[in-house]
Amino acid sequence: MDTREVLQPGTVLPFPEMECTVETVIGRGSNAVVYQGSYPDRQHPELRHRVLVKELFPFHPKGLIYRDEKGEICKEPEAEELMQLHRHSFEKGNEIHLRLLEEYPGDIDANINTFSMHQTLYTVLGFSGGRSLDKELRASGAAAVSLAVHIRRMQGVLRILDAFHASGYLHLDISPDNLLLIGDGKKERVTLIDYNSVHAFQEVRSGRPFYSCAKEGYTAPEIRLGKRADIGPATDLYSLAAVFYRCLTGKKLMPCRLHTVCVRAETQIFQNTVFD
């Protein structure tokens, strides 16, 4: 059970020259909680910029990473290693996001800045409205969306993955909750909102340890079984095919049986794996 205490609507995060107000929770994963928020324009303070605020707040199965009464993210000594693992993943995801944004500004959404506060990290991301594919599928069901719309969305993700793979990166966490739909009709576009499992292809093949998060029904077998020699661009394509299957049928591709210790958070199963 996920017992993480999220920030309440109206909470103010006093980032330097960017005082953000939390409005609602967008989603939560094994690594972080994402909020929709806003901050006032400096020239016209009555107007506000809408953003996403991503808070590094790892899920711990025993609740050993938690928020105290002051809003600080705290950890028990035995959770120190897990916290550092997730912090490294969070920081690396931001670095890769910025590098991809520099090369493909038309395909990658804005990463505005990252701030250290409350003994954790907060990344402020650009946001122009949107809803997660997962929530839309839960609300409308597969039959309510035409095949043409599903295909157009998958093509949008393929364009983003093409940018990742052309730059030598693997996403390794394609799932409906990480796909954000922006706009409606033919003007709708899709974007990725989580970079914490992104790794350079050479890093995966180098033999150095790396972190990944497996989700039941979407993660490729080579990730679940720890076969790092088989991990590559096709790993991302497997996950996207699993998302497409969910779009068409309303069901997950298969009931994955994970052979390592898993922790359940809400309706997701997270398998935190370190490849040695």
Coordinates of C-alpha atoms in Angstrom, one line a residue:
M1 CA 0.0 0.0 0.0
D2 CA 1.3 3.4 -0.9
T3 CA 1.3 5.6 2.2
R4 CA 3.2 8.6 0.9
E5 CA 1.6 11.8 2.0
V6 CA 1.4 14.1 -1.0
L7 CA 1.4 17.9 -0.9
Q8 CA -2.1 19.4 -0.5
P9 CA -3.7 21.8 -2.9
G10 CA -2.6 25.4 -2.1
T11 CA 0.8 24.3 -0.8
V12 CA 3.4 27.0 -1.8
L13 CA 6.8 25.9 -2.8
P14 CA 9.0 29.1 -2.5
F15 CA 11.5 28.3 -5.3
P16 CA 14.0 31.2 -6.0
E17 CA 12.2 33.7 -8.3
M18 CA 9.5 31.1 -9.0
E19 CA 7.0 30.6 -6.1
C20 CA 4.9 27.7 -7.2
T21 CA 1.5 26.8 -5.8
V22 CA 0.4 23.1 -5.9
E23 CA -3.0 22.6 -7.4
T24 CA -3.6 18.9 -7.8
V25 CA -1.8 15.5 -8.0
I26 CA -1.2 14.4 -11.6
G27 CA 0.3 11.0 -10.8
R28 CA 2.8 9.0 -8.7
G29 CA 5.4 6.4 -9.5
S30 CA 8.0 4.5 -7.7
N31 CA 10.4 7.4 -7.9
A32 CA 8.4 10.6 -7.7
V33 CA 5.0 12.4 -7.3
V34 CA 3.9 14.8 -10.0
Y35 CA 1.7 17.8 -9.3
Q36 CA 0.0 20.3 -11.5
G37 CA 0.8 23.8 -10.3
S38 CA 1.4 27.4 -11.3
Y39 CA 3.5 30.5 -10.5
P40 CA 2.8 34.2 -11.1
D41 CA 4.1 36.1 -14.0
R42 CA 6.7 38.7 -12.8
Q43 CA 5.3 41.5 -15.1
H44 CA 1.6 40.6 -14.6
P45 CA 1.3 38.8 -11.2
E46 CA -2.4 38.5 -11.7
L47 CA -1.6 36.0 -14.5
R48 CA -0.1 32.6 -13.8
H49 CA 2.1 30.2 -15.7
R50 CA 0.9 26.5 -15.5
V51 CA 3.5 23.9 -14.9
L52 CA 4.1 20.4 -13.7
V53 CA 6.1 20.0 -10.5
K54 CA 7.9 16.7 -10.0
E55 CA 8.9 15.9 -6.5
L56 CA 11.5 13.3 -5.7
F57 CA 9.7 11.1 -3.2
P58 CA 10.5 7.4 -3.7
F59 CA 8.0 4.7 -2.6
H60 CA 9.3 2.4 0.1
P61 CA 7.3 -0.8 0.8
K62 CA 7.7 -0.3 4.6
G63 CA 7.1 3.4 4.5
L64 CA 10.7 4.2 5.6
I65 CA 10.8 7.2 3.2
Y66 CA 8.1 9.7 4.4
R67 CA 7.1 13.3 4.8
D68 CA 7.4 14.8 8.3
E69 CA 5.2 17.5 9.8
K70 CA 7.4 20.3 8.3
G71 CA 7.0 18.9 4.8
E72 CA 10.6 17.5 4.7
I73 CA 11.2 14.2 2.9
C74 CA 12.8 12.0 5.6
K75 CA 14.3 8.5 5.5
E76 CA 15.2 5.8 8.0
P77 CA 18.9 4.6 7.9
E78 CA 18.0 1.4 6.2
A79 CA 16.3 3.3 3.4
E80 CA 19.4 5.5 2.6
E81 CA 20.6 3.3 -0.2
L82 CA 17.2 3.2 -1.9
M83 CA 16.9 7.0 -1.6
Q84 CA 20.3 7.6 -3.1
L85 CA 19.5 5.2 -5.9
H86 CA 16.4 7.1 -6.8
R87 CA 18.1 10.5 -6.4
H88 CA 20.8 9.5 -8.9
S89 CA 18.0 8.3 -11.3
F90 CA 16.1 11.5 -10.9
E91 CA 19.2 13.7 -11.5
K92 CA 20.3 11.6 -14.5
G93 CA 16.8 11.8 -16.0
N94 CA 16.9 15.5 -15.8
E95 CA 20.3 15.7 -17.5
I96 CA 19.1 13.5 -20.4
H97 CA 15.8 15.4 -20.7
L98 CA 17.8 18.7 -21.1
R99 CA 20.2 17.1 -23.7
L100 CA 17.3 15.8 -25.7
L101 CA 15.5 19.1 -25.4
E102 CA 18.5 20.9 -26.9
E103 CA 18.6 18.5 -29.9
Y104 CA 14.8 18.0 -30.4
P105 CA 13.0 21.1 -29.1
G106 CA 9.9 20.4 -31.2
D107 CA 9.4 16.9 -29.9
I108 CA 10.5 17.2 -26.2
D109 CA 8.5 19.3 -23.7
A110 CA 10.2 22.0 -21.6
N111 CA 12.3 21.2 -18.5
I112 CA 12.3 24.7 -16.8
N113 CA 14.5 24.1 -13.8
T114 CA 15.3 21.9 -10.8
F115 CA 15.4 23.1 -7.2
S116 CA 16.7 21.6 -3.9
M117 CA 14.2 21.9 -1.0
H118 CA 12.7 19.9 1.8
Q119 CA 15.7 17.5 1.7
T120 CA 14.7 16.4 -1.8
L121 CA 14.6 17.7 -5.4
Y122 CA 11.8 19.4 -7.4
T123 CA 11.8 19.7 -11.2
V124 CA 9.5 22.3 -12.8
L125 CA 8.3 21.1 -16.2
G126 CA 6.4 23.0 -18.9
F127 CA 2.7 22.2 -19.1
S128 CA 0.1 23.3 -21.6
G129 CA -2.8 21.2 -20.3
G130 CA -3.3 17.5 -20.7
R131 CA -4.4 14.2 -19.2
S132 CA -2.7 10.9 -18.9
L133 CA -3.5 8.2 -21.4
D134 CA -4.0 5.8 -18.5
K135 CA -6.8 8.0 -16.9
E136 CA -8.4 8.6 -20.3
L137 CA -8.6 4.8 -21.0
R138 CA -10.0 4.2 -17.5
A139 CA -12.6 6.9 -18.0
S140 CA -13.7 6.2 -21.6
G141 CA -12.8 2.6 -22.3
A142 CA -11.1 1.2 -25.4
A143 CA -14.4 1.1 -27.5
A144 CA -15.0 4.8 -27.0
V145 CA -11.9 5.8 -29.0
S146 CA -11.5 5.2 -32.8
L147 CA -8.7 3.1 -34.2
A148 CA -7.5 6.1 -36.1
V149 CA -7.0 8.1 -32.9
H150 CA -5.2 5.2 -31.2
I151 CA -2.8 4.9 -34.3
R152 CA -2.2 8.6 -34.3
R153 CA -1.2 8.6 -30.7
M154 CA 1.2 5.6 -31.2
Q155 CA 2.7 7.5 -34.1
G156 CA 3.3 10.4 -31.8
V157 CA 5.1 8.2 -29.3
L158 CA 7.2 6.6 -32.1
R159 CA 8.4 10.1 -33.2
I160 CA 9.6 10.8 -29.6
L161 CA 11.2 7.4 -29.3
D162 CA 13.0 8.0 -32.6
A163 CA 14.5 11.1 -31.1
F164 CA 15.6 9.0 -28.0
H165 CA 17.1 6.2 -30.0
A166 CA 18.8 8.5 -32.6
S167 CA 20.5 10.2 -29.6
G168 CA 21.7 6.9 -28.2
Y169 CA 19.1 6.7 -25.3
L170 CA 16.6 4.1 -24.3
H171 CA 13.4 5.2 -22.3
L172 CA 12.7 1.8 -20.7
D173 CA 9.5 2.9 -19.0
I174 CA 6.8 3.3 -21.7
S175 CA 3.3 2.9 -20.1
P176 CA 0.0 4.7 -20.3
D177 CA 0.6 6.6 -17.0
N178 CA 3.7 8.1 -18.5
L179 CA 2.0 9.3 -21.7
L180 CA 0.4 12.7 -21.5
L181 CA -2.3 13.8 -24.1
I182 CA -2.4 17.5 -24.8
G183 CA -5.3 19.1 -26.8
D184 CA -8.1 17.4 -28.6
G185 CA -9.1 16.1 -32.0
K186 CA -6.5 16.4 -34.8
K187 CA -4.5 18.9 -32.8
E188 CA -4.0 16.5 -30.0
R189 CA -0.4 15.5 -29.3
V190 CA 1.2 13.1 -27.0
T191 CA 4.4 13.5 -24.9
L192 CA 6.4 11.5 -22.3
I193 CA 6.5 12.9 -18.7
D194 CA 9.0 10.5 -17.0
Y195 CA 12.7 10.2 -17.8
N196 CA 13.9 8.5 -14.6
S197 CA 14.5 5.1 -16.2
V198 CA 16.2 6.6 -19.3
H199 CA 19.7 5.2 -19.9
A200 CA 22.3 5.6 -22.7
F201 CA 22.5 2.4 -24.8
Q202 CA 26.3 2.3 -24.2
E203 CA 25.7 2.5 -20.5
V204 CA 23.4 -0.5 -20.6
R205 CA 25.9 -2.6 -22.6
S206 CA 28.9 -1.4 -20.6
G207 CA 28.3 -3.7 -17.7
R208 CA 28.0 -0.9 -15.2
P209 CA 25.0 -1.1 -12.7
F210 CA 21.9 0.7 -13.7
Y211 CA 18.4 1.2 -12.4
S212 CA 15.1 0.3 -14.0
C213 CA 11.4 0.1 -13.0
A214 CA 9.2 -2.7 -14.3
K215 CA 5.4 -2.4 -14.6
E216 CA 3.2 -5.4 -15.0
G217 CA 1.9 -5.8 -18.5
Y218 CA 4.2 -3.2 -20.2
T219 CA 7.8 -4.1 -19.4
A220 CA 9.7 -6.2 -21.9
P221 CA 10.8 -9.7 -20.8
E222 CA 14.5 -8.8 -21.0
I223 CA 14.0 -6.2 -18.3
R224 CA 11.9 -8.4 -16.1
L225 CA 14.3 -11.3 -16.4
G226 CA 17.5 -9.2 -16.0
K227 CA 18.9 -10.1 -19.5
R228 CA 20.8 -6.9 -20.1
A229 CA 22.5 -8.2 -23.2
D230 CA 19.1 -8.3 -24.9
I231 CA 18.1 -4.7 -23.9
G232 CA 17.9 -2.3 -26.8
P233 CA 15.5 -0.1 -28.9
A234 CA 13.2 -3.1 -29.4
T235 CA 12.7 -3.1 -25.6
D236 CA 10.9 0.3 -25.9
L237 CA 9.0 -0.9 -28.9
Y238 CA 7.7 -3.9 -27.0
S239 CA 6.4 -1.6 -24.3
L240 CA 4.7 0.6 -26.8
A241 CA 3.1 -2.4 -28.5
A242 CA 1.8 -3.4 -25.0
V243 CA 0.3 0.1 -24.7
F244 CA -1.3 -0.2 -28.1
Y245 CA -2.8 -3.6 -27.0
R246 CA -4.3 -1.9 -23.9
C247 CA -5.7 0.9 -26.1
L248 CA -7.4 -1.7 -28.4
T249 CA -8.7 -4.2 -25.8
G250 CA -8.8 -2.3 -22.5
K251 CA -6.6 -5.0 -21.0
K252 CA -3.0 -5.4 -20.2
L253 CA -0.9 -7.5 -22.6
M254 CA -0.3 -10.3 -20.1
P255 CA -0.3 -11.0 -16.3
C256 CA 3.4 -10.8 -15.8
R257 CA 4.8 -13.0 -13.1
L258 CA 7.7 -11.1 -11.6
H259 CA 10.3 -13.4 -10.2
T260 CA 11.9 -10.8 -7.9
V261 CA 10.5 -9.0 -4.9
C262 CA 7.8 -6.5 -6.0
V263 CA 6.0 -3.8 -4.1
R264 CA 2.5 -2.6 -4.9
A265 CA 1.5 1.0 -5.0
E266 CA -2.1 1.7 -5.8
T267 CA -2.9 -0.1 -9.1
Q268 CA 0.7 -0.3 -10.3
I269 CA 3.3 -3.0 -9.5
F270 CA 6.8 -1.5 -9.3
Q271 CA 9.9 -3.8 -9.6
N272 CA 13.0 -1.8 -8.7
T273 CA 15.8 -3.6 -10.4
V274 CA 19.6 -2.8 -10.3
F275 CA 21.4 -4.6 -13.2
D276 CA 24.9 -5.6 -12.1

